[in-house]
Tab-separated table of C-alpha atoms in Angstrom:
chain	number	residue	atom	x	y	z
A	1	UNK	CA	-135.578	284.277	142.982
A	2	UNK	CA	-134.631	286.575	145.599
A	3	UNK	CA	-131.560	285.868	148.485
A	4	UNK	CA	-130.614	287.728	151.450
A	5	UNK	CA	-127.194	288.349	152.718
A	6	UNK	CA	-127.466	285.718	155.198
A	7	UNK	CA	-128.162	283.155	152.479
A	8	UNK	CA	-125.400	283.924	150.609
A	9	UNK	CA	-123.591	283.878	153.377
A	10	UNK	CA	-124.631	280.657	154.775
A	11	UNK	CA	-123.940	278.973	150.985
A	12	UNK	CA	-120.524	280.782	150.807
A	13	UNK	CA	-119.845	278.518	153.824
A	14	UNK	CA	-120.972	275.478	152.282
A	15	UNK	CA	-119.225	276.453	148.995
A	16	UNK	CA	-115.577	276.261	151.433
A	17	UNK	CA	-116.527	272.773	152.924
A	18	UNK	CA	-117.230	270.915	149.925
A	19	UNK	CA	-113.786	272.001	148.491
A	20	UNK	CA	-111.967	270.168	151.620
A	21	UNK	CA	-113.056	267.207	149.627
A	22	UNK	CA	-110.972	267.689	146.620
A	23	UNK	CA	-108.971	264.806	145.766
A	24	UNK	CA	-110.966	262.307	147.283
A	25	UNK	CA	-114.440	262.273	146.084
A	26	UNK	CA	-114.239	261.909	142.629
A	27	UNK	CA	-116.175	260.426	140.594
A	28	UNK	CA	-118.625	261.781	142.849
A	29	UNK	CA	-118.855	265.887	143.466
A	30	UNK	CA	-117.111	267.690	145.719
A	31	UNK	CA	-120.618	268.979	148.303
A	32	UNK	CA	-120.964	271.299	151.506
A	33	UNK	CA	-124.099	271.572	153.289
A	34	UNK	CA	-124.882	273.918	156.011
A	35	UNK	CA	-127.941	273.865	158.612
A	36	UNK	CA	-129.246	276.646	159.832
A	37	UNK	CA	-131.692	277.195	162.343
A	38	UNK	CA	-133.152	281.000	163.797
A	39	UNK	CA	-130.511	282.329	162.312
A	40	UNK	CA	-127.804	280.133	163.713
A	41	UNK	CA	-125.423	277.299	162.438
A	42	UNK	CA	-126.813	274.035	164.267
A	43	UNK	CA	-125.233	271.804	161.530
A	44	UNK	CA	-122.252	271.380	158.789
A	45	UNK	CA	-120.748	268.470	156.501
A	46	UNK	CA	-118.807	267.508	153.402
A	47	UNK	CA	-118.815	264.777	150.943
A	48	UNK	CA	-115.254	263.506	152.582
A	49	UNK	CA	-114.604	260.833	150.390
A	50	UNK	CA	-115.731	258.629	147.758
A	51	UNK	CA	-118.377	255.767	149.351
A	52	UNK	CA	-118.587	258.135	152.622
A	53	UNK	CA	-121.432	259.697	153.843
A	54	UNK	CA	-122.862	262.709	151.487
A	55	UNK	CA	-122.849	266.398	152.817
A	56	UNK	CA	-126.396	266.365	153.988
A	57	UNK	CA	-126.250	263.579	155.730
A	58	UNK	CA	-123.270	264.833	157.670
A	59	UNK	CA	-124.937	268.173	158.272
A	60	UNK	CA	-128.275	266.446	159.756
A	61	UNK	CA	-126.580	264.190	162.177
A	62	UNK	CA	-124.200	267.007	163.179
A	63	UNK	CA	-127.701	269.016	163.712
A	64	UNK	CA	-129.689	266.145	165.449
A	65	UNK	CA	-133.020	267.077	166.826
A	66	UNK	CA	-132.319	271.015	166.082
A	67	UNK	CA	-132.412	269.921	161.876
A	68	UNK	CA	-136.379	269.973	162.806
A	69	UNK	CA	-138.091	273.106	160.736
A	70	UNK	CA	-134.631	273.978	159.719
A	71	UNK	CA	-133.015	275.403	156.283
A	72	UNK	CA	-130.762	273.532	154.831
A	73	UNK	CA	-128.234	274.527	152.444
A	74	UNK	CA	-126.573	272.840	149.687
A	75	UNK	CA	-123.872	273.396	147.151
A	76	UNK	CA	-125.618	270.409	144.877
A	77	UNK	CA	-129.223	269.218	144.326
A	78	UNK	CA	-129.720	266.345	147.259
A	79	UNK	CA	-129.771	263.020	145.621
A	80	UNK	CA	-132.763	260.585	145.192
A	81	UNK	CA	-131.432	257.507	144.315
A	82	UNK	CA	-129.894	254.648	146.126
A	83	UNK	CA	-125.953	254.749	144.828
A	84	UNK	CA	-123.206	253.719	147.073
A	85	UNK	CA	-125.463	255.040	150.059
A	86	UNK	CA	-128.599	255.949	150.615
A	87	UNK	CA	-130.571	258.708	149.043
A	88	UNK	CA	-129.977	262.133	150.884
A	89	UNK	CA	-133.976	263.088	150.127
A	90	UNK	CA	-135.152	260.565	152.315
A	91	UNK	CA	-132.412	261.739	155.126
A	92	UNK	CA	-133.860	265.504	154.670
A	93	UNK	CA	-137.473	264.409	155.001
A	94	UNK	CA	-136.626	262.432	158.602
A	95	UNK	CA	-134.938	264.769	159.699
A	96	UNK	CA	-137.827	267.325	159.494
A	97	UNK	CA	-136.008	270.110	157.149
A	98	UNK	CA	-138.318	272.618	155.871
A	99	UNK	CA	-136.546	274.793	153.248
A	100	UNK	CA	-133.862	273.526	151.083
A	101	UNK	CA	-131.631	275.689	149.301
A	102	UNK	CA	-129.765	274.806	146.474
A	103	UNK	CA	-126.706	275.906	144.529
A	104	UNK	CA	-127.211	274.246	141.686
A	105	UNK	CA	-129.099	271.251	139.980
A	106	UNK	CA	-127.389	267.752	139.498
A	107	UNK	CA	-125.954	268.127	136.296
A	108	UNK	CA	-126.717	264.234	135.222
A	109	UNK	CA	-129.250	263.996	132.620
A	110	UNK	CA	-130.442	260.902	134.623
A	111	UNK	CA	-130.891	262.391	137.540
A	112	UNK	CA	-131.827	266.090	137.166
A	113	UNK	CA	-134.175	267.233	139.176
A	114	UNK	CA	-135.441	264.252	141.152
A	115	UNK	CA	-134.056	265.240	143.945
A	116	UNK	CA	-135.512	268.891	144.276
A	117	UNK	CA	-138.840	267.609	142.748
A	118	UNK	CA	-139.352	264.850	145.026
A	119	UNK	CA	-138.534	267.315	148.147
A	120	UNK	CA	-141.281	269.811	146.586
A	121	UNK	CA	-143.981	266.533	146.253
A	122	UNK	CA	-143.247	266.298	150.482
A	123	UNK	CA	-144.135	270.133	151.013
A	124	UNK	CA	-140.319	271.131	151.671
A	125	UNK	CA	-139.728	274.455	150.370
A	126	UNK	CA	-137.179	274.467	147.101
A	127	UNK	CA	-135.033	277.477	145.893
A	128	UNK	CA	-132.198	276.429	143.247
A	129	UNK	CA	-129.160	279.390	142.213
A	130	UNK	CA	-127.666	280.788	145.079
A	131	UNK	CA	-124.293	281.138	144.226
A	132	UNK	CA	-124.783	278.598	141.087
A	133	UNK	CA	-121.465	279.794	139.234
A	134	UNK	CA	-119.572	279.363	141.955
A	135	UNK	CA	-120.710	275.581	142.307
A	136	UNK	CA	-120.285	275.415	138.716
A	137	UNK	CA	-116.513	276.283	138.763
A	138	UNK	CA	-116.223	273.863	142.108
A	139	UNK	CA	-117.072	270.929	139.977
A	140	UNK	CA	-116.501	271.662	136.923
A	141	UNK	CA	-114.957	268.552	135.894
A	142	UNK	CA	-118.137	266.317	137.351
A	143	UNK	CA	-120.213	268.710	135.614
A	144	UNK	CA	-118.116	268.073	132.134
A	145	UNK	CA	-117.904	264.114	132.742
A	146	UNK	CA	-121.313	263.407	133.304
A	147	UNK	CA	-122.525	265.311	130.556
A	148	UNK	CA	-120.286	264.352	127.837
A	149	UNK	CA	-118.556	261.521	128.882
A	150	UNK	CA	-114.954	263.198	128.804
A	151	UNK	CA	-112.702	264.380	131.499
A	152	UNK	CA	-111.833	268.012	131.730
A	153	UNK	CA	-108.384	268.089	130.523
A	154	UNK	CA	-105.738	271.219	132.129
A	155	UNK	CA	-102.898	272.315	130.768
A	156	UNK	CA	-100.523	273.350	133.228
A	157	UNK	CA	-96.427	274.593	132.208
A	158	UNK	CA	-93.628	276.409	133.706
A	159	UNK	CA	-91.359	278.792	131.440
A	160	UNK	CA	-89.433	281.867	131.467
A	161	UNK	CA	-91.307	284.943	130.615
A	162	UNK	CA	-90.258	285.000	127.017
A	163	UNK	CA	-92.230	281.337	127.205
A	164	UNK	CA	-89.350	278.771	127.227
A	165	UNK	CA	-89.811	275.876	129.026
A	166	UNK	CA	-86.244	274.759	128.640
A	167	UNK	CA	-82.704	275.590	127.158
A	168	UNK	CA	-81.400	274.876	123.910
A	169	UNK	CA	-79.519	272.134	125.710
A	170	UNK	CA	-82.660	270.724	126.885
A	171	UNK	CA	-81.967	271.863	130.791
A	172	UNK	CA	-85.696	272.520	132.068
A	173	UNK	CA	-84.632	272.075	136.175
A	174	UNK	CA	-85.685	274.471	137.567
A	175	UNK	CA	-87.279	277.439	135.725
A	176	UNK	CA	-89.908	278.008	138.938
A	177	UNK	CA	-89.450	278.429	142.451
A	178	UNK	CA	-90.529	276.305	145.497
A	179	UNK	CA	-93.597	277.712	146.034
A	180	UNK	CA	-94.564	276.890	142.212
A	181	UNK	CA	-93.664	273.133	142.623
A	182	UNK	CA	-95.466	272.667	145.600
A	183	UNK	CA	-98.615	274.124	144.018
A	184	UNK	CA	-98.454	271.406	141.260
A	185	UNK	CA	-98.445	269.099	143.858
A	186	UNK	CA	-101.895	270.695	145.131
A	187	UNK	CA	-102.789	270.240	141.491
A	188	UNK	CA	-101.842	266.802	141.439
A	189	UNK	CA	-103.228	265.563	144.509
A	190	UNK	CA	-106.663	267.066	142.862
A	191	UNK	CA	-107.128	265.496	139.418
A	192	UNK	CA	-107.766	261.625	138.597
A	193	UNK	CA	-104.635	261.476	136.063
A	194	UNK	CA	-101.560	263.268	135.236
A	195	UNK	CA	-100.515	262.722	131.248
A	196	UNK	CA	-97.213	263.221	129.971
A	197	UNK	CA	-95.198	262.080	126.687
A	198	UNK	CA	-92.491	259.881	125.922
A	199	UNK	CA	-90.187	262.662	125.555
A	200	UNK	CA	-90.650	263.458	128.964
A	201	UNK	CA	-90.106	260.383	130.451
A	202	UNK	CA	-87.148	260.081	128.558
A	203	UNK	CA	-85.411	263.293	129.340
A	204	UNK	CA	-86.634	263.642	132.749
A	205	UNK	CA	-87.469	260.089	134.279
A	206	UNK	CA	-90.291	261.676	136.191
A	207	UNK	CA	-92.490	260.030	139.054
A	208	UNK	CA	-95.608	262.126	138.267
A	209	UNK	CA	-96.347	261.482	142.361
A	210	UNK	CA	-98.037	263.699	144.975
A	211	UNK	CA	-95.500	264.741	146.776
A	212	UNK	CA	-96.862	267.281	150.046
A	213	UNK	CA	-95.802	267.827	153.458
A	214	UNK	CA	-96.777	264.656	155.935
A	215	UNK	CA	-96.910	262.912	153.175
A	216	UNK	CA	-100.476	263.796	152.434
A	217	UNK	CA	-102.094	263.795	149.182
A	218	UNK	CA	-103.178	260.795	147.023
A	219	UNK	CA	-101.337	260.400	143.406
A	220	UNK	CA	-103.138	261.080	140.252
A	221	UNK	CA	-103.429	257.624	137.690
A	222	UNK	CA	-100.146	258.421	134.994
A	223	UNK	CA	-101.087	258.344	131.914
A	224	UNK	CA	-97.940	258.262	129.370
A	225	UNK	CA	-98.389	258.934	125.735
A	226	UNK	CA	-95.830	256.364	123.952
A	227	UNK	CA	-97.170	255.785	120.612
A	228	UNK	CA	-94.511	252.896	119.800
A	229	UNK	CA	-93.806	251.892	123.604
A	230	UNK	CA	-90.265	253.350	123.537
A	231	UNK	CA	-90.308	252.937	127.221
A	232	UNK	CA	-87.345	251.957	128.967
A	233	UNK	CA	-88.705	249.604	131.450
A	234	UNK	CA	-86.307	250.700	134.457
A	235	UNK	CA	-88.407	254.043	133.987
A	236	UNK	CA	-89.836	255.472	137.273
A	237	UNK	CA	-93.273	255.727	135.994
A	238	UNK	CA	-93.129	252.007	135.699
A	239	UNK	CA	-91.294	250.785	139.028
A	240	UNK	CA	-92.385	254.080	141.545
A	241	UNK	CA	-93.808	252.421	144.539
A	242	UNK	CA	-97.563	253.734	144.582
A	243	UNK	CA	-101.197	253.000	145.184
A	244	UNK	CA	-102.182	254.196	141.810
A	245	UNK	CA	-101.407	252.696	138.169
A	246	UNK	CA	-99.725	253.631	135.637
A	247	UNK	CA	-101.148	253.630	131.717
A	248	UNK	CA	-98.995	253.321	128.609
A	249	UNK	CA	-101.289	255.066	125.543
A	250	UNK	CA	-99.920	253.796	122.678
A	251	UNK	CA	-100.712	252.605	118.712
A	252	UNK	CA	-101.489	249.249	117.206
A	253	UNK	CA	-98.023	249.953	115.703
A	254	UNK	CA	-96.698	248.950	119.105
A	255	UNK	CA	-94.627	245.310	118.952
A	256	UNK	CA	-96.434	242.683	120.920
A	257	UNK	CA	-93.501	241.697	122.912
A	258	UNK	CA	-92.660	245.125	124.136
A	259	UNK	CA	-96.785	245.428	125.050
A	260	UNK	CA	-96.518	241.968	127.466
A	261	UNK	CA	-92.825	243.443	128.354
A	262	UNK	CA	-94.607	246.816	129.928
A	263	UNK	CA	-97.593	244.638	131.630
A	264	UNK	CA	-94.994	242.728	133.488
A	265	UNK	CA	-94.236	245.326	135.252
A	266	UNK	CA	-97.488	246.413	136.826
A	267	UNK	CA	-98.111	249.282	134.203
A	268	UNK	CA	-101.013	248.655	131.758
A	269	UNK	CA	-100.708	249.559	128.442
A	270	UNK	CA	-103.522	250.628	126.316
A	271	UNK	CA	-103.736	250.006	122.606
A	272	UNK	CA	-105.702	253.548	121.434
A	273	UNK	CA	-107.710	252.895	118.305
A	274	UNK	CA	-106.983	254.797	115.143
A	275	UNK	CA	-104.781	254.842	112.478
A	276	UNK	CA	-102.602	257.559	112.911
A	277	UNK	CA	-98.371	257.336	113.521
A	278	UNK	CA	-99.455	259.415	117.053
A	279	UNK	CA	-102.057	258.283	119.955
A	280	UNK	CA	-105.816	259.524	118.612
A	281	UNK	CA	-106.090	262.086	121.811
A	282	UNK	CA	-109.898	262.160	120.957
A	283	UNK	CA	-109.817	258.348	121.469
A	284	UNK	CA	-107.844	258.013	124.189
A	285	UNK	CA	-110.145	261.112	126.111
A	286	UNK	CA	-113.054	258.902	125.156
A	287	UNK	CA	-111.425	256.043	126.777
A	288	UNK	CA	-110.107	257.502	129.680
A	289	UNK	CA	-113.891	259.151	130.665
A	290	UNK	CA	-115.281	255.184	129.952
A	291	UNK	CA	-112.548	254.359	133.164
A	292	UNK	CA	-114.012	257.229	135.153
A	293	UNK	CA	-111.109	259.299	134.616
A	294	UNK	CA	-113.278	262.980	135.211
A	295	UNK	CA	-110.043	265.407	135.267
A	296	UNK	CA	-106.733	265.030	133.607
A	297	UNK	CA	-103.314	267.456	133.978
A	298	UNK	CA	-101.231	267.544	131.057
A	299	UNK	CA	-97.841	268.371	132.072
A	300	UNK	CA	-96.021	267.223	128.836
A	301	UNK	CA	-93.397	269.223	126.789
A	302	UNK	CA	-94.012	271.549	123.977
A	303	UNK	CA	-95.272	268.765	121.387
A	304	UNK	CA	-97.925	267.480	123.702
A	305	UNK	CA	-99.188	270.513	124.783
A	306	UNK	CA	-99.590	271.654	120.973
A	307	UNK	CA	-101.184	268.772	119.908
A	308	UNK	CA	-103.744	269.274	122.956
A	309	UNK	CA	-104.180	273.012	121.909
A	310	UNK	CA	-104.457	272.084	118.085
A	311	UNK	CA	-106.696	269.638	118.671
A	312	UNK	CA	-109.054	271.813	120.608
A	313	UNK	CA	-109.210	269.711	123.700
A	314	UNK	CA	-107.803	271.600	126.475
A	315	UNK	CA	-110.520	273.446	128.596
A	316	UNK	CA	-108.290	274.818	131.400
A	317	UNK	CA	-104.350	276.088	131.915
A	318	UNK	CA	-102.343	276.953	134.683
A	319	UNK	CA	-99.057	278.637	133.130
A	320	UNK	CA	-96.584	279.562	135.705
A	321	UNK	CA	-94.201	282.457	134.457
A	322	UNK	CA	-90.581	282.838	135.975
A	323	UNK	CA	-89.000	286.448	136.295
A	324	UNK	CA	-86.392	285.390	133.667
A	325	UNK	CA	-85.233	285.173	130.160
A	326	UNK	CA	-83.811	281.992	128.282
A	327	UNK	CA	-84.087	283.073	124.750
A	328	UNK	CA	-82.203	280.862	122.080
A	329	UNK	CA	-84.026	279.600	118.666
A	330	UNK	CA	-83.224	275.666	119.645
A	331	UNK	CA	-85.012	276.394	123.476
A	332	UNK	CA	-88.074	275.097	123.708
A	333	UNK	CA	-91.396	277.030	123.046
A	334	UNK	CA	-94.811	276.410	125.430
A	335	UNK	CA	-96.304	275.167	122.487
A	336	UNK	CA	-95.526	273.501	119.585
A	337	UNK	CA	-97.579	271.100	117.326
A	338	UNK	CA	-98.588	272.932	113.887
A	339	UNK	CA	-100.405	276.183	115.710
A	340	UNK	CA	-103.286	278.627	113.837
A	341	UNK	CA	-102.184	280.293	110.225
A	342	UNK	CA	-103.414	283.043	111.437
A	343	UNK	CA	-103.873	285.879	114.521
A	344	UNK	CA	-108.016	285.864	113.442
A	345	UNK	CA	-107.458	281.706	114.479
A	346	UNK	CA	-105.650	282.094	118.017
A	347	UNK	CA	-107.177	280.182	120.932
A	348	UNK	CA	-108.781	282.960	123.087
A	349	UNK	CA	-107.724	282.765	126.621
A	350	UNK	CA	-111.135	283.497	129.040
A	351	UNK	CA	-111.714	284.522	132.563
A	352	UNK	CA	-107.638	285.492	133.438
A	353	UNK	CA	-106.714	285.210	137.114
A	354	UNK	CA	-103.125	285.916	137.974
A	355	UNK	CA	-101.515	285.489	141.159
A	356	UNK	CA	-97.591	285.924	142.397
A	357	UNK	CA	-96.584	282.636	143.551
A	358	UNK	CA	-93.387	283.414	145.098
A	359	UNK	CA	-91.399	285.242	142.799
A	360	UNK	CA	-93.375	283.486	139.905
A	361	UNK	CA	-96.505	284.576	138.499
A	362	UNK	CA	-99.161	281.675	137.819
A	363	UNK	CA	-101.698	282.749	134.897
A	364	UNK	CA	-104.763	280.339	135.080
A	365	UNK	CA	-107.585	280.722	132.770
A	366	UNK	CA	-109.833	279.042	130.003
A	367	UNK	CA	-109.622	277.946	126.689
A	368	UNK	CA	-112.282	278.897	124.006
């Protein structure tokens, strides 16, 4: 299917409004929609929040009467259902659109293609792939959810250049800059849940919070991997004043009393089946997708990162490099866990983007 300039254009600009959304719609998309009439802009929305209003229906009332004979264009196929609103189809047909054109197709099995289908069956013009990989990459953690059931989990670390995350002495604050910690925040305020391990919480007594200027920014769920509920309960994770929960992954080794202990608090713990010493990660994935959990940052130490990376369940990494050197055989690696045997086995690292981040470097890429 061919595009002019001006399409991409006008989806480029829908592509930038639906990321505004991040943070807030999930477990819905993040959608723009732009409407454009003789060549002109008479319309524009995004998906602001979960329960709100979707994109299109944003960008036809912004349009009004002008949406008549219109294009519109969106960064996901419309939806035909009723959900938490109404379906967007039936807002595009009233509103007199006559050309739709779409980034991409709902990625739901259920739902796949009844949108654009139904809009074809009412003699709207349909064109799907402008810009698709870009909408991809927008939502690429809807797109994993709904079709697997399993959040997309990201690895994100901070270490020295020679890839220590802390001393031998265990001193880990702080290897980055400002400018580095604030971006986690970004990444924070982004993602459903934030996972961590015991060790952390122990050495660091973390709040695993959003914490941006104005106090803007909504905090991910924590999710703490504890797999005997060593726990203090004076730990931050468990008293932090904040609007979302906190989890406690642990085994059926766990003693009863410390599991109705942790509950008192406000935390919940979860019981992860399997019969391992250590939380089944595969299990506790499964279960955190069944709780609509669609993205998950793993900011634990070494351990939890290798057992993520052994495992083969990390699809994304942000690894922020300071210009310095900690060297030491007792400092802390990146990774630990048991690794690959051999150079042939390493986890290839896909689609590199690096970018100086103060006087740090952040490497972001993908796994596999």
């Amino acid at each position: 299917m061919s595009f002019t300039d001006a399409d991409r254009r006008y989806m480029a600009q829908a592509l930038l409004l639906a990321a505004k959304g991040a943070g807030y719609t999930s477990p819905n998309p993040m959608v723009g929609a732009v409407v454009v009439k003789c060549d002109l802009i008479v319309g524009q929305g995004y998906h602001h929040q979960v329960g709100g209003a979707h994109a299109e229906v944003e960008a036809l009332n912004d349009a009004g009467p002008r949406a008549r004979g219109a294009t519109l264009y969106v960064t996901l196929e419309p939806c035909h259902h009723q959900g938490r609103t109404p379906p967007c189809t039936a807002a595009i047909i009233a509103a007199g659109i006559k050309r739709v054109v779409m980034a991409t197709r709902d990625p739901n099995p259920q739902v796949t293609g009844g949108g654009g289908e139904f809009l074809k069956s009412q003699g709207v013009t349909v064109e799907t792939g402008l810009l698709e990989k870009e909408a991809h990459q927008l939502n690429e953690a809807f797109f994993k959810a709904v079709t697997t059931g399993l959040p997309w989990v990201i690895a994100k670390a901070a270490c020295s250049l020679d890839g220590k995350i802390a001393t031998y002495t265990g001193d880990s604050h702080w290897i980055t800059g400002p400018k580095a910690r604030a971006l986690v925040h970004r990444f924070r305020h982004q993602v459903d849940a934030i996972l961590v391990g015991i060790a952390t919480v122990l050495t660091d007594d973390p709040q695993l919070t959003t914490r941006l200027p104005r106090r803007r920014g909504r905090d991910p769920i924590r999710v703490i991997l504890d797999s005997n509920l060593r726990i203090p309960l004076t730990a931050q994770v468990l008293t932090i004043r904040s609007l979302a929960p906190t989890w406690v992954a642990c085994t059926r080794a766990a003693a009863p009393d410390k599991i109705v202990a942790v509950q008192q608090t406000g935390a919940e713990v979860l019981v992860v089946p399997g019969d391992g010493p250590q939380v089944n990660l595969p299990a506790l994935l499964k279960l955190l997708g069944q709780r609509q959990v669609q993205s998950l940052l793993v900011e634990g130490g070494a351990e939890v990162h290798g057992a993520f990376f052994d495992q083969g369940l990390v699809d994304k990494f942000h690894f922020f490099y300071a210009p310095k050197f900690i060297g030491g055989r007792g400092a802390f690696s990146v990774l630990a866990g048991q690794g690959v045997a051999s150079i042939a086995d390493a986890w290839p690292a896909k689609n590199l983007t690096i970018r100086r981040i103060g006087p740090d470097l952040l490497i972001s890429g993908y796994v596999g």
